[in-house]
mmCIF file of C-alpha atoms in Angstrom:
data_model
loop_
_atom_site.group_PDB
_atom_site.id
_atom_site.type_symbol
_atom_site.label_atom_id
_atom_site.label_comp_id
_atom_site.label_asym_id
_atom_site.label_seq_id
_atom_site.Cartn_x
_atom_site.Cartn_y
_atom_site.Cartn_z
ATOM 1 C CA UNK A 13 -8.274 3.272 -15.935
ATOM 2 C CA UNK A 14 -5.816 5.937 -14.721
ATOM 3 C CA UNK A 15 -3.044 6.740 -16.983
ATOM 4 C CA UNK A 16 0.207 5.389 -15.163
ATOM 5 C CA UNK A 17 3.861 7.549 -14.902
ATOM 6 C CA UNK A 18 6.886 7.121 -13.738
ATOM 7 C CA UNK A 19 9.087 8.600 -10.876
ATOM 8 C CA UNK A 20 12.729 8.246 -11.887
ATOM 9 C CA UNK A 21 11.477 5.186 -14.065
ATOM 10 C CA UNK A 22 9.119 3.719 -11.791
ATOM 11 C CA UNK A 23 6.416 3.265 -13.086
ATOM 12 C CA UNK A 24 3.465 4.274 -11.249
ATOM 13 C CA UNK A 25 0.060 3.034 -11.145
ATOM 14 C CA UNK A 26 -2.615 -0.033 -10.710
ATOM 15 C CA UNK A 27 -0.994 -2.128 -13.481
ATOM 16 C CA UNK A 28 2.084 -1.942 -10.843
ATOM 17 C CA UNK A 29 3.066 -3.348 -7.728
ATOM 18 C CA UNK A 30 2.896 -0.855 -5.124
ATOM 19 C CA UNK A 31 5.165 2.582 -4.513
ATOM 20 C CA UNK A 32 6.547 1.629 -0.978
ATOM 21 C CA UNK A 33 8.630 5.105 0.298
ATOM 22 C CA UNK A 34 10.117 4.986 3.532
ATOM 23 C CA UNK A 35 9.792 7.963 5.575
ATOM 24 C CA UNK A 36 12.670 9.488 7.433
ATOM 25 C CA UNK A 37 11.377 12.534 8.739
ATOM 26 C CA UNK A 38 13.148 13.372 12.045
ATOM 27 C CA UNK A 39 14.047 9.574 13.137
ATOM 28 C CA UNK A 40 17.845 9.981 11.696
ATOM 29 C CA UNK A 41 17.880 12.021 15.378
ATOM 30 C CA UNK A 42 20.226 14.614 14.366
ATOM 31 C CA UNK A 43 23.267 12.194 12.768
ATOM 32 C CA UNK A 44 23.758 11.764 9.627
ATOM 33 C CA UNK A 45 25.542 8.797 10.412
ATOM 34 C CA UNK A 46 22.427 7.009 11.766
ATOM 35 C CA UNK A 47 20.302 8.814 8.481
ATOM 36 C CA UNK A 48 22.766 6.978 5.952
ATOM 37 C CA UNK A 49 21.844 3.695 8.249
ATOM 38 C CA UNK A 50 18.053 4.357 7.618
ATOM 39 C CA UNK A 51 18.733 4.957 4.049
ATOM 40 C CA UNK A 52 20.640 1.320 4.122
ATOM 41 C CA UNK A 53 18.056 -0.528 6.298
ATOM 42 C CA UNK A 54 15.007 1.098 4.017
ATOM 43 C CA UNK A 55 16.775 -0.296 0.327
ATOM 44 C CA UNK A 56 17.815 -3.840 2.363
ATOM 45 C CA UNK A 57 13.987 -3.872 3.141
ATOM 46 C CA UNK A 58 12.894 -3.591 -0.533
ATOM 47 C CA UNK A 59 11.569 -0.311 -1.093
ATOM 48 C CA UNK A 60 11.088 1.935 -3.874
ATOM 49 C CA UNK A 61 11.763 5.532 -2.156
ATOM 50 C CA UNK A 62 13.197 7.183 0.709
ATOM 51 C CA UNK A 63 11.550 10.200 1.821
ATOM 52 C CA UNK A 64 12.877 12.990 3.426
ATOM 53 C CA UNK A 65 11.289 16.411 5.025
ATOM 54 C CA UNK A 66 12.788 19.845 3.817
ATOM 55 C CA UNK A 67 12.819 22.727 5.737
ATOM 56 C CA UNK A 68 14.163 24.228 8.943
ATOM 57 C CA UNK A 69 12.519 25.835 12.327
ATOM 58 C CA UNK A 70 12.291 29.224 10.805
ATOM 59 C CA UNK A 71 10.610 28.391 7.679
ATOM 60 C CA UNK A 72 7.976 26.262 10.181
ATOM 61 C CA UNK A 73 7.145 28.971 12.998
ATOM 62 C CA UNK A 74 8.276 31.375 14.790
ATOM 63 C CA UNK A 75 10.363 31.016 17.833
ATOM 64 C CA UNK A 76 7.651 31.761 20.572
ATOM 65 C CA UNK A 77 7.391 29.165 23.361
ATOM 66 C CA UNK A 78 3.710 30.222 24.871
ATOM 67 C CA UNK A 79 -0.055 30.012 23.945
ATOM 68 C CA UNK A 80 -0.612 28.948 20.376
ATOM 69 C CA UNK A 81 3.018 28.140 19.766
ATOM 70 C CA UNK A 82 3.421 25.721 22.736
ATOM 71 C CA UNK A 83 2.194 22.359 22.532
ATOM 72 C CA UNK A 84 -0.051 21.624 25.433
ATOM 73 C CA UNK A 85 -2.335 18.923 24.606
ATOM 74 C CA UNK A 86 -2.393 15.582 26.551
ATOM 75 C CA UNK A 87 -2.581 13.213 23.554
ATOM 76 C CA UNK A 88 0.344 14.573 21.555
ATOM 77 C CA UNK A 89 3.487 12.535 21.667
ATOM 78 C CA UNK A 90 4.710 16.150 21.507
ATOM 79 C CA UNK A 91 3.149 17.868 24.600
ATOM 80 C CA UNK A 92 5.557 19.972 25.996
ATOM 81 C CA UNK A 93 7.837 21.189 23.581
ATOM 82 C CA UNK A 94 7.375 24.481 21.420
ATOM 83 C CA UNK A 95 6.697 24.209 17.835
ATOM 84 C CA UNK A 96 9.945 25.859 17.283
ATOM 85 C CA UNK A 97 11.705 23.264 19.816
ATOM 86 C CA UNK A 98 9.945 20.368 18.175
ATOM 87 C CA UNK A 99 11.248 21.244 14.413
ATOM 88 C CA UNK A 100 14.341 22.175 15.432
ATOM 89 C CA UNK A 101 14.726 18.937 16.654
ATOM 90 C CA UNK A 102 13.265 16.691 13.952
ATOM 91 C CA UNK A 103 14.345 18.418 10.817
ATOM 92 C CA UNK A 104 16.720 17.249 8.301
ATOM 93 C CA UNK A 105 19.758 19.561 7.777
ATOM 94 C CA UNK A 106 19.881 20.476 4.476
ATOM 95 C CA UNK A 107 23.620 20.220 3.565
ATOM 96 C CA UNK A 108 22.692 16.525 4.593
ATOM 97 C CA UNK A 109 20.025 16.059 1.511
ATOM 98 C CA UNK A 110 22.543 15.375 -1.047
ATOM 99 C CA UNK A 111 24.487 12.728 1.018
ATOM 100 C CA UNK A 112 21.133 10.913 1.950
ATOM 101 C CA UNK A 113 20.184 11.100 -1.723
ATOM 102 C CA UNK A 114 23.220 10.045 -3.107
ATOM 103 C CA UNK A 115 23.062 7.017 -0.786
ATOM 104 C CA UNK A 116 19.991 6.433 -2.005
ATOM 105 C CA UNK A 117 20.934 6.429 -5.485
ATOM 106 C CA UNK A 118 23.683 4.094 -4.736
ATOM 107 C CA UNK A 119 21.716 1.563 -3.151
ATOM 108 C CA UNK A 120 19.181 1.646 -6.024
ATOM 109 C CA UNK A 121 16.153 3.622 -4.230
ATOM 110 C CA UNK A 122 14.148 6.470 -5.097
ATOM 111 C CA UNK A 123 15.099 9.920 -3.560
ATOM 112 C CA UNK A 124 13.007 12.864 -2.924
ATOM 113 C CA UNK A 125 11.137 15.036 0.050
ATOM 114 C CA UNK A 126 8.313 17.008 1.116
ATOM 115 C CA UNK A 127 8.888 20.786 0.574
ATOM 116 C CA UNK A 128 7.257 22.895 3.181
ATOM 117 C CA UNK A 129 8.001 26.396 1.818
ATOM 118 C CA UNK A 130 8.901 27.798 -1.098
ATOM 119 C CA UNK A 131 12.691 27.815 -0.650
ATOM 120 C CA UNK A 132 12.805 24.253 0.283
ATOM 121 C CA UNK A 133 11.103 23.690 -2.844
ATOM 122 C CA UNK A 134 14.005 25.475 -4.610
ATOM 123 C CA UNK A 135 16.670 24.165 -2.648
ATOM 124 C CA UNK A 136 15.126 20.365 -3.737
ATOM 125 C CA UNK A 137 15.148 21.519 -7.604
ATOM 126 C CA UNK A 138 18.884 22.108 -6.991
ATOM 127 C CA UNK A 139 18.975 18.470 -6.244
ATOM 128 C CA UNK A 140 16.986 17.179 -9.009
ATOM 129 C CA UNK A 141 14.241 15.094 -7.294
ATOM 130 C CA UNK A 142 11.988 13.256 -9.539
ATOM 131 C CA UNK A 143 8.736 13.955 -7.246
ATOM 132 C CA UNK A 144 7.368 16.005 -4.577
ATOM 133 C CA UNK A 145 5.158 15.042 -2.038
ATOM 134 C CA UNK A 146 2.991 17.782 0.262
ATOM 135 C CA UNK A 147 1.932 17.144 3.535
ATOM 136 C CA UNK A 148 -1.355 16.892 5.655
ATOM 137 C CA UNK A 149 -0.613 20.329 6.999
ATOM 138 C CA UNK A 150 0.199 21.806 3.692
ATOM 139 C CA UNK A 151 -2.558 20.917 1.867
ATOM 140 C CA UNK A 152 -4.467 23.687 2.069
ATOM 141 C CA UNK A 153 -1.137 25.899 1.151
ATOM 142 C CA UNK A 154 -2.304 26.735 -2.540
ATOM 143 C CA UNK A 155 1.041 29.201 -3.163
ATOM 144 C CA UNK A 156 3.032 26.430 -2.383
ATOM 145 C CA UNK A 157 0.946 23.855 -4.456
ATOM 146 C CA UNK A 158 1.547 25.928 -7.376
ATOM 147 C CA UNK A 159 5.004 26.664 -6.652
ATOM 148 C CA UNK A 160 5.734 22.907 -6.569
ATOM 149 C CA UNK A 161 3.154 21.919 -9.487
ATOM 150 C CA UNK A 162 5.032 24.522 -11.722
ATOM 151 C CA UNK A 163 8.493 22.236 -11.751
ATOM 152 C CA UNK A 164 5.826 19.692 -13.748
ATOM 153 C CA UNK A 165 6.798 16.900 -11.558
ATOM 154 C CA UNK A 166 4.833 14.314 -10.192
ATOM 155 C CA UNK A 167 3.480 15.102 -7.269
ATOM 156 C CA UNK A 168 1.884 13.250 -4.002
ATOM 157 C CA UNK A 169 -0.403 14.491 -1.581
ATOM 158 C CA UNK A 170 -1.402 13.768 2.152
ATOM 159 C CA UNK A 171 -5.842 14.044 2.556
ATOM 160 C CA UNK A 172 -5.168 14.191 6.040
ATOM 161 C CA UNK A 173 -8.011 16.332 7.310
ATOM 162 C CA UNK A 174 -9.236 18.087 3.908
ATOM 163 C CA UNK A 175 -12.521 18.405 2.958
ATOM 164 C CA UNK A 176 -13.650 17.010 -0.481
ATOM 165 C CA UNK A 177 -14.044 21.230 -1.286
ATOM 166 C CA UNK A 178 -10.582 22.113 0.034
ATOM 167 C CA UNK A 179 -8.930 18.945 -1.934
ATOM 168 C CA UNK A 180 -11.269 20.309 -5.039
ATOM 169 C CA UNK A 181 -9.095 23.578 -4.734
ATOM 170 C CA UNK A 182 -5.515 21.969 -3.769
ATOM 171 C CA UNK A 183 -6.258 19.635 -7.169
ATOM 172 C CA UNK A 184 -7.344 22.643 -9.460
ATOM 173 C CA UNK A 185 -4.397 24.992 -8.270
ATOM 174 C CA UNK A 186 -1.578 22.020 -9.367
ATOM 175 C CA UNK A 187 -3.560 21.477 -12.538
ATOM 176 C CA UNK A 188 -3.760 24.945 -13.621
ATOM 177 C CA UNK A 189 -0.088 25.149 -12.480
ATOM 178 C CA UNK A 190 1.227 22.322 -14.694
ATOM 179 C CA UNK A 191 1.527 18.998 -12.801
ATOM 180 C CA UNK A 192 -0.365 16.041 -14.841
ATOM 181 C CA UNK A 193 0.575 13.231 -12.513
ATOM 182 C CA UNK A 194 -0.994 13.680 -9.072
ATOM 183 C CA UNK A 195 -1.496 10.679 -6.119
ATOM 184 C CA UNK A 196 -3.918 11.507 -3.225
ATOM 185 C CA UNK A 197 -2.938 9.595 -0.327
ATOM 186 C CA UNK A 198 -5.797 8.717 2.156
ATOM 187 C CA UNK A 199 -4.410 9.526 5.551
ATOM 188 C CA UNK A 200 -5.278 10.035 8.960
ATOM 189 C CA UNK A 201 -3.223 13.215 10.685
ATOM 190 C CA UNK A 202 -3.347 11.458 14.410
ATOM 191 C CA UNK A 203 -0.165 10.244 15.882
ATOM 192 C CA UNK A 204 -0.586 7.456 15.847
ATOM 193 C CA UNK A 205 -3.530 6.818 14.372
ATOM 194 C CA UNK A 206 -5.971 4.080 14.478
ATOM 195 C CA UNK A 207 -7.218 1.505 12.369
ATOM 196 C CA UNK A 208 -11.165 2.375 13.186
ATOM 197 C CA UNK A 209 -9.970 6.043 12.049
ATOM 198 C CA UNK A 210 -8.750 5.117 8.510
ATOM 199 C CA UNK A 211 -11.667 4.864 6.530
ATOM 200 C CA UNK A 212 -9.709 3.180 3.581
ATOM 201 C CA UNK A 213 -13.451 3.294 1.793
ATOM 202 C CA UNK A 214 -12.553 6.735 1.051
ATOM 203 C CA UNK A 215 -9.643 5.816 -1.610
ATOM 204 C CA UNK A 216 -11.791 4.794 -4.322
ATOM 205 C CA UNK A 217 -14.316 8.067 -4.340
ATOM 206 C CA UNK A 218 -10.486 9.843 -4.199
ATOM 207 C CA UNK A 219 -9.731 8.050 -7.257
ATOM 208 C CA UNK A 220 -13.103 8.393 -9.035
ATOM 209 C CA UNK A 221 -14.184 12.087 -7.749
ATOM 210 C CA UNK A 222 -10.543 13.721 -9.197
ATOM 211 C CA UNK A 223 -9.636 11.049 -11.437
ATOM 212 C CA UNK A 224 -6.217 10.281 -10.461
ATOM 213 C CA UNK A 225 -4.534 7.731 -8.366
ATOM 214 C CA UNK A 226 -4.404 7.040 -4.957
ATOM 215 C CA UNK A 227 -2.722 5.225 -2.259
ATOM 216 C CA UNK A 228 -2.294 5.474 1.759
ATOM 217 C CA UNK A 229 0.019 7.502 3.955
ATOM 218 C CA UNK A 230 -0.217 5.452 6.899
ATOM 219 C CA UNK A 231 0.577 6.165 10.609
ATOM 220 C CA UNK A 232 -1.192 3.278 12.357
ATOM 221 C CA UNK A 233 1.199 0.516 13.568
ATOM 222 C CA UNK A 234 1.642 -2.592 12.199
ATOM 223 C CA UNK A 235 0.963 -2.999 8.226
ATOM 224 C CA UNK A 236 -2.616 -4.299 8.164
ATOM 225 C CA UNK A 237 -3.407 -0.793 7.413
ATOM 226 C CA UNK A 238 -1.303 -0.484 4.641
ATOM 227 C CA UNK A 239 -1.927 -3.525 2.734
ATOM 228 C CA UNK A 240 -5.389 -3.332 3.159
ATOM 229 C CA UNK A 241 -5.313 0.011 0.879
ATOM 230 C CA UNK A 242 -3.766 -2.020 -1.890
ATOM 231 C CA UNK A 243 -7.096 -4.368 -2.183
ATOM 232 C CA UNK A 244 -9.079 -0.378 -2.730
ATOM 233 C CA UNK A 245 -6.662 0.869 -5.631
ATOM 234 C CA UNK A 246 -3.846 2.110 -3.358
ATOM 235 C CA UNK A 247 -0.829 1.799 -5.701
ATOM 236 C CA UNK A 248 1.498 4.149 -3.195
ATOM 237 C CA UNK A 249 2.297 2.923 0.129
ATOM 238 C CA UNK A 250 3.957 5.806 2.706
ATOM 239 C CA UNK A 251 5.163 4.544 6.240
ATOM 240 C CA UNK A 252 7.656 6.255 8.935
ATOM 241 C CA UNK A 253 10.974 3.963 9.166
ATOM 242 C CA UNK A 254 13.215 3.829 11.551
ATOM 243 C CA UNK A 255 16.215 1.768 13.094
ATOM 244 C CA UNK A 256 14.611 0.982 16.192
ATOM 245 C CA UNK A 257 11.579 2.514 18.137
ATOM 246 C CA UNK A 258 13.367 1.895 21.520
ATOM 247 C CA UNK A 259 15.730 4.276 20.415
ATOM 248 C CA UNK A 260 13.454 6.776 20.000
ATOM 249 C CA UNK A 261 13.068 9.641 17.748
ATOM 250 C CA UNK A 262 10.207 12.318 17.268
ATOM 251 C CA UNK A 263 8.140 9.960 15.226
ATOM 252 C CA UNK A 264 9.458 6.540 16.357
ATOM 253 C CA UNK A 265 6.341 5.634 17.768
ATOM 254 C CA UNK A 266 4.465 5.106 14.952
ATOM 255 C CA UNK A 267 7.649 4.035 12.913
ATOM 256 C CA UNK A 268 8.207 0.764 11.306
ATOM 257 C CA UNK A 269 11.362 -1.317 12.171
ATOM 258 C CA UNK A 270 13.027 -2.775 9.530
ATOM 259 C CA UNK A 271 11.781 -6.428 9.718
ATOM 260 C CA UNK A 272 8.266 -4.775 9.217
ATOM 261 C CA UNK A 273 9.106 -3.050 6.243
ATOM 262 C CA UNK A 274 10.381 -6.034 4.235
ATOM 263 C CA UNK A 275 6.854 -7.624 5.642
ATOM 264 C CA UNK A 276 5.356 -5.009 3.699
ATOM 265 C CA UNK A 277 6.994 -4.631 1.022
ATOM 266 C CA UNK A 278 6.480 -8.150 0.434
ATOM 267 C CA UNK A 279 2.742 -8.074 1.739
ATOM 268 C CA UNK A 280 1.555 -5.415 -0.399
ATOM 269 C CA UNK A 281 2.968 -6.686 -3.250
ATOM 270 C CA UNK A 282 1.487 -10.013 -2.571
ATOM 271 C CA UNK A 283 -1.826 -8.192 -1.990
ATOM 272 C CA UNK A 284 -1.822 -6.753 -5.729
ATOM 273 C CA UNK A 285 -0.977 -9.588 -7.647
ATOM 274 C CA UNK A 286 -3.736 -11.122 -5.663
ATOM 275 C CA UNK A 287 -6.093 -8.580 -7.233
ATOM 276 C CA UNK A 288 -5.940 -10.322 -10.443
ATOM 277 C CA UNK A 289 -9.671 -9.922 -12.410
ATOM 278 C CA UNK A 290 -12.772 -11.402 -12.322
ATOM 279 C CA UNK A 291 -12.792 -14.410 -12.319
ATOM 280 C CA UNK A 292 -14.746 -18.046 -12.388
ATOM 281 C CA UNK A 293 -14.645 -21.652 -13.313
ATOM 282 C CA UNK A 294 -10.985 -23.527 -12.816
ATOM 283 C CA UNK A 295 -8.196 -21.091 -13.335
ATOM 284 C CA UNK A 296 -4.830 -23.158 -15.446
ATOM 285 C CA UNK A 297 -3.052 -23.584 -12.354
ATOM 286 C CA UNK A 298 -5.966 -25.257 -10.708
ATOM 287 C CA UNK A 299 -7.542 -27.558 -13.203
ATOM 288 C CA UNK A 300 -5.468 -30.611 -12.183
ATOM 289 C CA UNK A 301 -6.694 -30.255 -9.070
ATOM 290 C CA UNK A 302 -10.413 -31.395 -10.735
ATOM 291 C CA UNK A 303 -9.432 -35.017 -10.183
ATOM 292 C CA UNK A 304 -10.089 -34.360 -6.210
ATOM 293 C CA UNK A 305 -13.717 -33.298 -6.442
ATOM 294 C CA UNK A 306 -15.984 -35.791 -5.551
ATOM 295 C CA UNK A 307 -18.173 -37.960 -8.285
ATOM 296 C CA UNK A 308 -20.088 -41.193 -7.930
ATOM 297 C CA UNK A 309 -18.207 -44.526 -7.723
ATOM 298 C CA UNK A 310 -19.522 -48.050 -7.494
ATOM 299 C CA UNK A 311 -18.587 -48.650 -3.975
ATOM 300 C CA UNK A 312 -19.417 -52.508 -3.544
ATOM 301 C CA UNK A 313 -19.112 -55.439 -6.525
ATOM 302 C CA UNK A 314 -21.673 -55.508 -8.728
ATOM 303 C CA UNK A 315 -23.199 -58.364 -10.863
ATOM 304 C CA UNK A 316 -24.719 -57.306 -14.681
ATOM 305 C CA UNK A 317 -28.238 -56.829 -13.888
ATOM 306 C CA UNK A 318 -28.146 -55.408 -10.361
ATOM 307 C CA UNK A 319 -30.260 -51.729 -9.500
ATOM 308 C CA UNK A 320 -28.126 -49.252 -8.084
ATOM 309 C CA UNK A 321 -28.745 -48.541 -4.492
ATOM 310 C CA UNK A 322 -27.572 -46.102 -1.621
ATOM 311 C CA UNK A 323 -25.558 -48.716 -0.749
ATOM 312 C CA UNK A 324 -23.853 -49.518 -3.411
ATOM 313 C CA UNK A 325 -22.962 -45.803 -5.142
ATOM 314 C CA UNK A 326 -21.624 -42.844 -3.407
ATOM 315 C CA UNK A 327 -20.345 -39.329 -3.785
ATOM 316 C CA UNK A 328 -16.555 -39.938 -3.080
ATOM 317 C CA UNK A 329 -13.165 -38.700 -4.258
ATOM 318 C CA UNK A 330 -12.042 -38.408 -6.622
ATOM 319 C CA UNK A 331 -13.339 -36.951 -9.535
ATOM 320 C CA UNK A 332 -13.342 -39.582 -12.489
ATOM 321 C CA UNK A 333 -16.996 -40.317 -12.201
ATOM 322 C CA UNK A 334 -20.321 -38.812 -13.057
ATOM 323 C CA UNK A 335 -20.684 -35.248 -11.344
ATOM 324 C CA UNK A 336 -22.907 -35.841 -7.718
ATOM 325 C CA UNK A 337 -25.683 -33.899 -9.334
ATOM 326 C CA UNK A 338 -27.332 -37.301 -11.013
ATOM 327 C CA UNK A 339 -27.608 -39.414 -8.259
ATOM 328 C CA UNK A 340 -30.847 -38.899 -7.187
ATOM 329 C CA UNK A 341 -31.526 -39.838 -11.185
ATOM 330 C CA UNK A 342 -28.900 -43.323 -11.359
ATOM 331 C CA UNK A 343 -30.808 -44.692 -8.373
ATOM 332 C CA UNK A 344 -33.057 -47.936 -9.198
ATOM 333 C CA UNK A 345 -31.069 -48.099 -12.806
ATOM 334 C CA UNK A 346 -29.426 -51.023 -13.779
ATOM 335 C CA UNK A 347 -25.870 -51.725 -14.631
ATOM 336 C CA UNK A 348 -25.275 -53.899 -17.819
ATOM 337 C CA UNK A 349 -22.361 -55.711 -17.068
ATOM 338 C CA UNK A 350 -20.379 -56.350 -13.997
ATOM 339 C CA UNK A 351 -18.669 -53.553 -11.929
ATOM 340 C CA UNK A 352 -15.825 -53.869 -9.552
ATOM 341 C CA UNK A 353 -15.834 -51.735 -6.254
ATOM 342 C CA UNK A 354 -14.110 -48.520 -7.160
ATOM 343 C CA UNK A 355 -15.750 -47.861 -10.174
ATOM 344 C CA UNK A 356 -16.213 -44.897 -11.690
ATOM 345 C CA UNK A 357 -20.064 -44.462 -12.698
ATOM 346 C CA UNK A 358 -20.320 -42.971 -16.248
ATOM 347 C CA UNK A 359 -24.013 -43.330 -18.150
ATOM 348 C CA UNK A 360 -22.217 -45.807 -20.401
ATOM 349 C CA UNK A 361 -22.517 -48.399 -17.407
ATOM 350 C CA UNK A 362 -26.408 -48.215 -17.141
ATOM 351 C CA UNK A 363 -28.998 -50.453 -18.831
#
């Protein structure tokens, strides 16, 4: 079994129900009014963190709006827009970070962010998070791995895309560098993306092949996804929240409203106690509900003497009588005294 931690005194792990973080990323749509509403709507919905993204257009890319900077392909919710455009757009301002996290803090949820450079990652120390997180994109960013693995903090990390030898490196680098607690989320780096893309069989070779915990960062819509994972060791659930998806925002679209989140916050958690172990035979809970199964009864009056028949013994409920197993065996037998209809057949009864 994985050895369980804690982010800011969560603990972490399969022993616990599951790390729910609400992403922000770029749906607070530039007011921090609306990203202290999101941080209210995402603790109101029950979950453990709110996530945030750290960095700004100029740490991203470079302000070039042709060829490989431009985004030109059909199936991108972002066709269109330069990468610069695009981030400057959906980033989080970061004289906002301490506002949003001390929001959090009031309304009892977990603070933190994804890093995507090596200031952001010292601008977020500045802050105190209790976790980092790396994205798809950055996964393959060893310097920044290290750089984040160094503050010793736990960290969680988006598959999306990696190969088991790149995810072999990315795992290394943060050991060497000094993080102990790391969570590999299975992910799928479309947007959205779709259930038949998940592959949530992957989680437990994850788990098994680097020995550490896993969990999902999902983008498909709905929560099937999500609380699926938890049935294949996920104990870390991340989804994009938002106030309202007709209200858009760069990644409304695959976004959960708050009335979904609460549905899976609840759902996963329901999922994991429903894990339980293995397990036969009448549990406490059901054992009184024995009395229901069906056993063999004396189903017409009976005079001392008389051979049980078909018609005069059946399998019925409840479950007082002799298990259904013996009747081939009872049949032709004699009772030794009289029996009433509604009997209860025990070996006692039989000549």
């Amino acid at each position: 079994m994985k050895q369980q931690f804690q982010i800011a005194g969560r603990l972490i792990g399969s022993n616990h129900k599951p790390f729910v973080i609400a992403e922000m990323s770029g749906n607070h749509n530039q007011s921090l009014e609306r990203a202290l509403a999101i941080v209210d709507a995402a603790a109101d919905a029950g979950v453990d963190a709110l996530k945030l993204q750290t960095y700004t257009a100029d740490t991203m890319t470079l302000d070039i709006s042709e060829g490989d900077f431009f985004i030109s392909d059909s199936a991108s919710l972002w066709q269109g827009a330069s990468l610069y455009k695009l981030y400057q757009e959906a980033y989080t301002p970061w004289e906002w970070h301490e506002p949003i996290f001390n929001r959090c803090r009031e309304r009892g949820i977990i603070p933190f962010s994804t890093p995507f450079d090596e200031t952001a990652v010292d601008f977020l120390e500045s802050l105190d998070v209790p976790a980092y997180k790396i994205a798809s994109f950055e996964n393959t960013d060893l310097p920044l791995i290290r750089k984040v693995a160094s503050t010793g903090k736990p960290l969680i990390i988006s598959t999306g895309m990696a190969s088991i030898a790149e995810l072999d490196e990315t795992v290394r680098a943060a050991r060497e560098a000094g993080c102990e607690n790391i969570v590999l989320l299975k992910c799928t780096s479309t947007y959205p993306a779709s259930a038949s893309n998940s592959n949530l069989m992957t989680m437990p070779h994850l788990s098994e092949l680097f020995n550490c915990h896993v969990g999902i960062s999902d983008h498909t819509l709905g929560v099937g996804v999500s609380v699926a994972s938890v049935a294949l060791g996920g104990c870390v659930i991340e989804k994009h929240f938002t106030l309202s998806r007709a209200e858009g925002g760069v990644d409304s679209a695959f976004s959960l409203e708050p009335a979904e989140m609460k549905l899976l916050v609840l759902e996963s958690e329901q999922a994991w106690m429903s894990l339980g172990k293995i397990q036969y035979g009448a549990t406490e809970a059901e054992k009184p509900s024995m009395k229901h199964r069906r056993s063999l009864y004396i189903v017409k009056d009976m005079k001392a003497g008389d051979v049980l028949s078909k018609e005069c013994v059946r399998a019925i409920r409840p479950g007082a009588g002799m298990a259904p197993k013996y009747f081939d065996l009872i049949l032709g037998k004699a009772v030794k005294q009289d029996v009433k209809q509604g009997t209860p057949l025990h070996w006692e009864l039989l000549l």
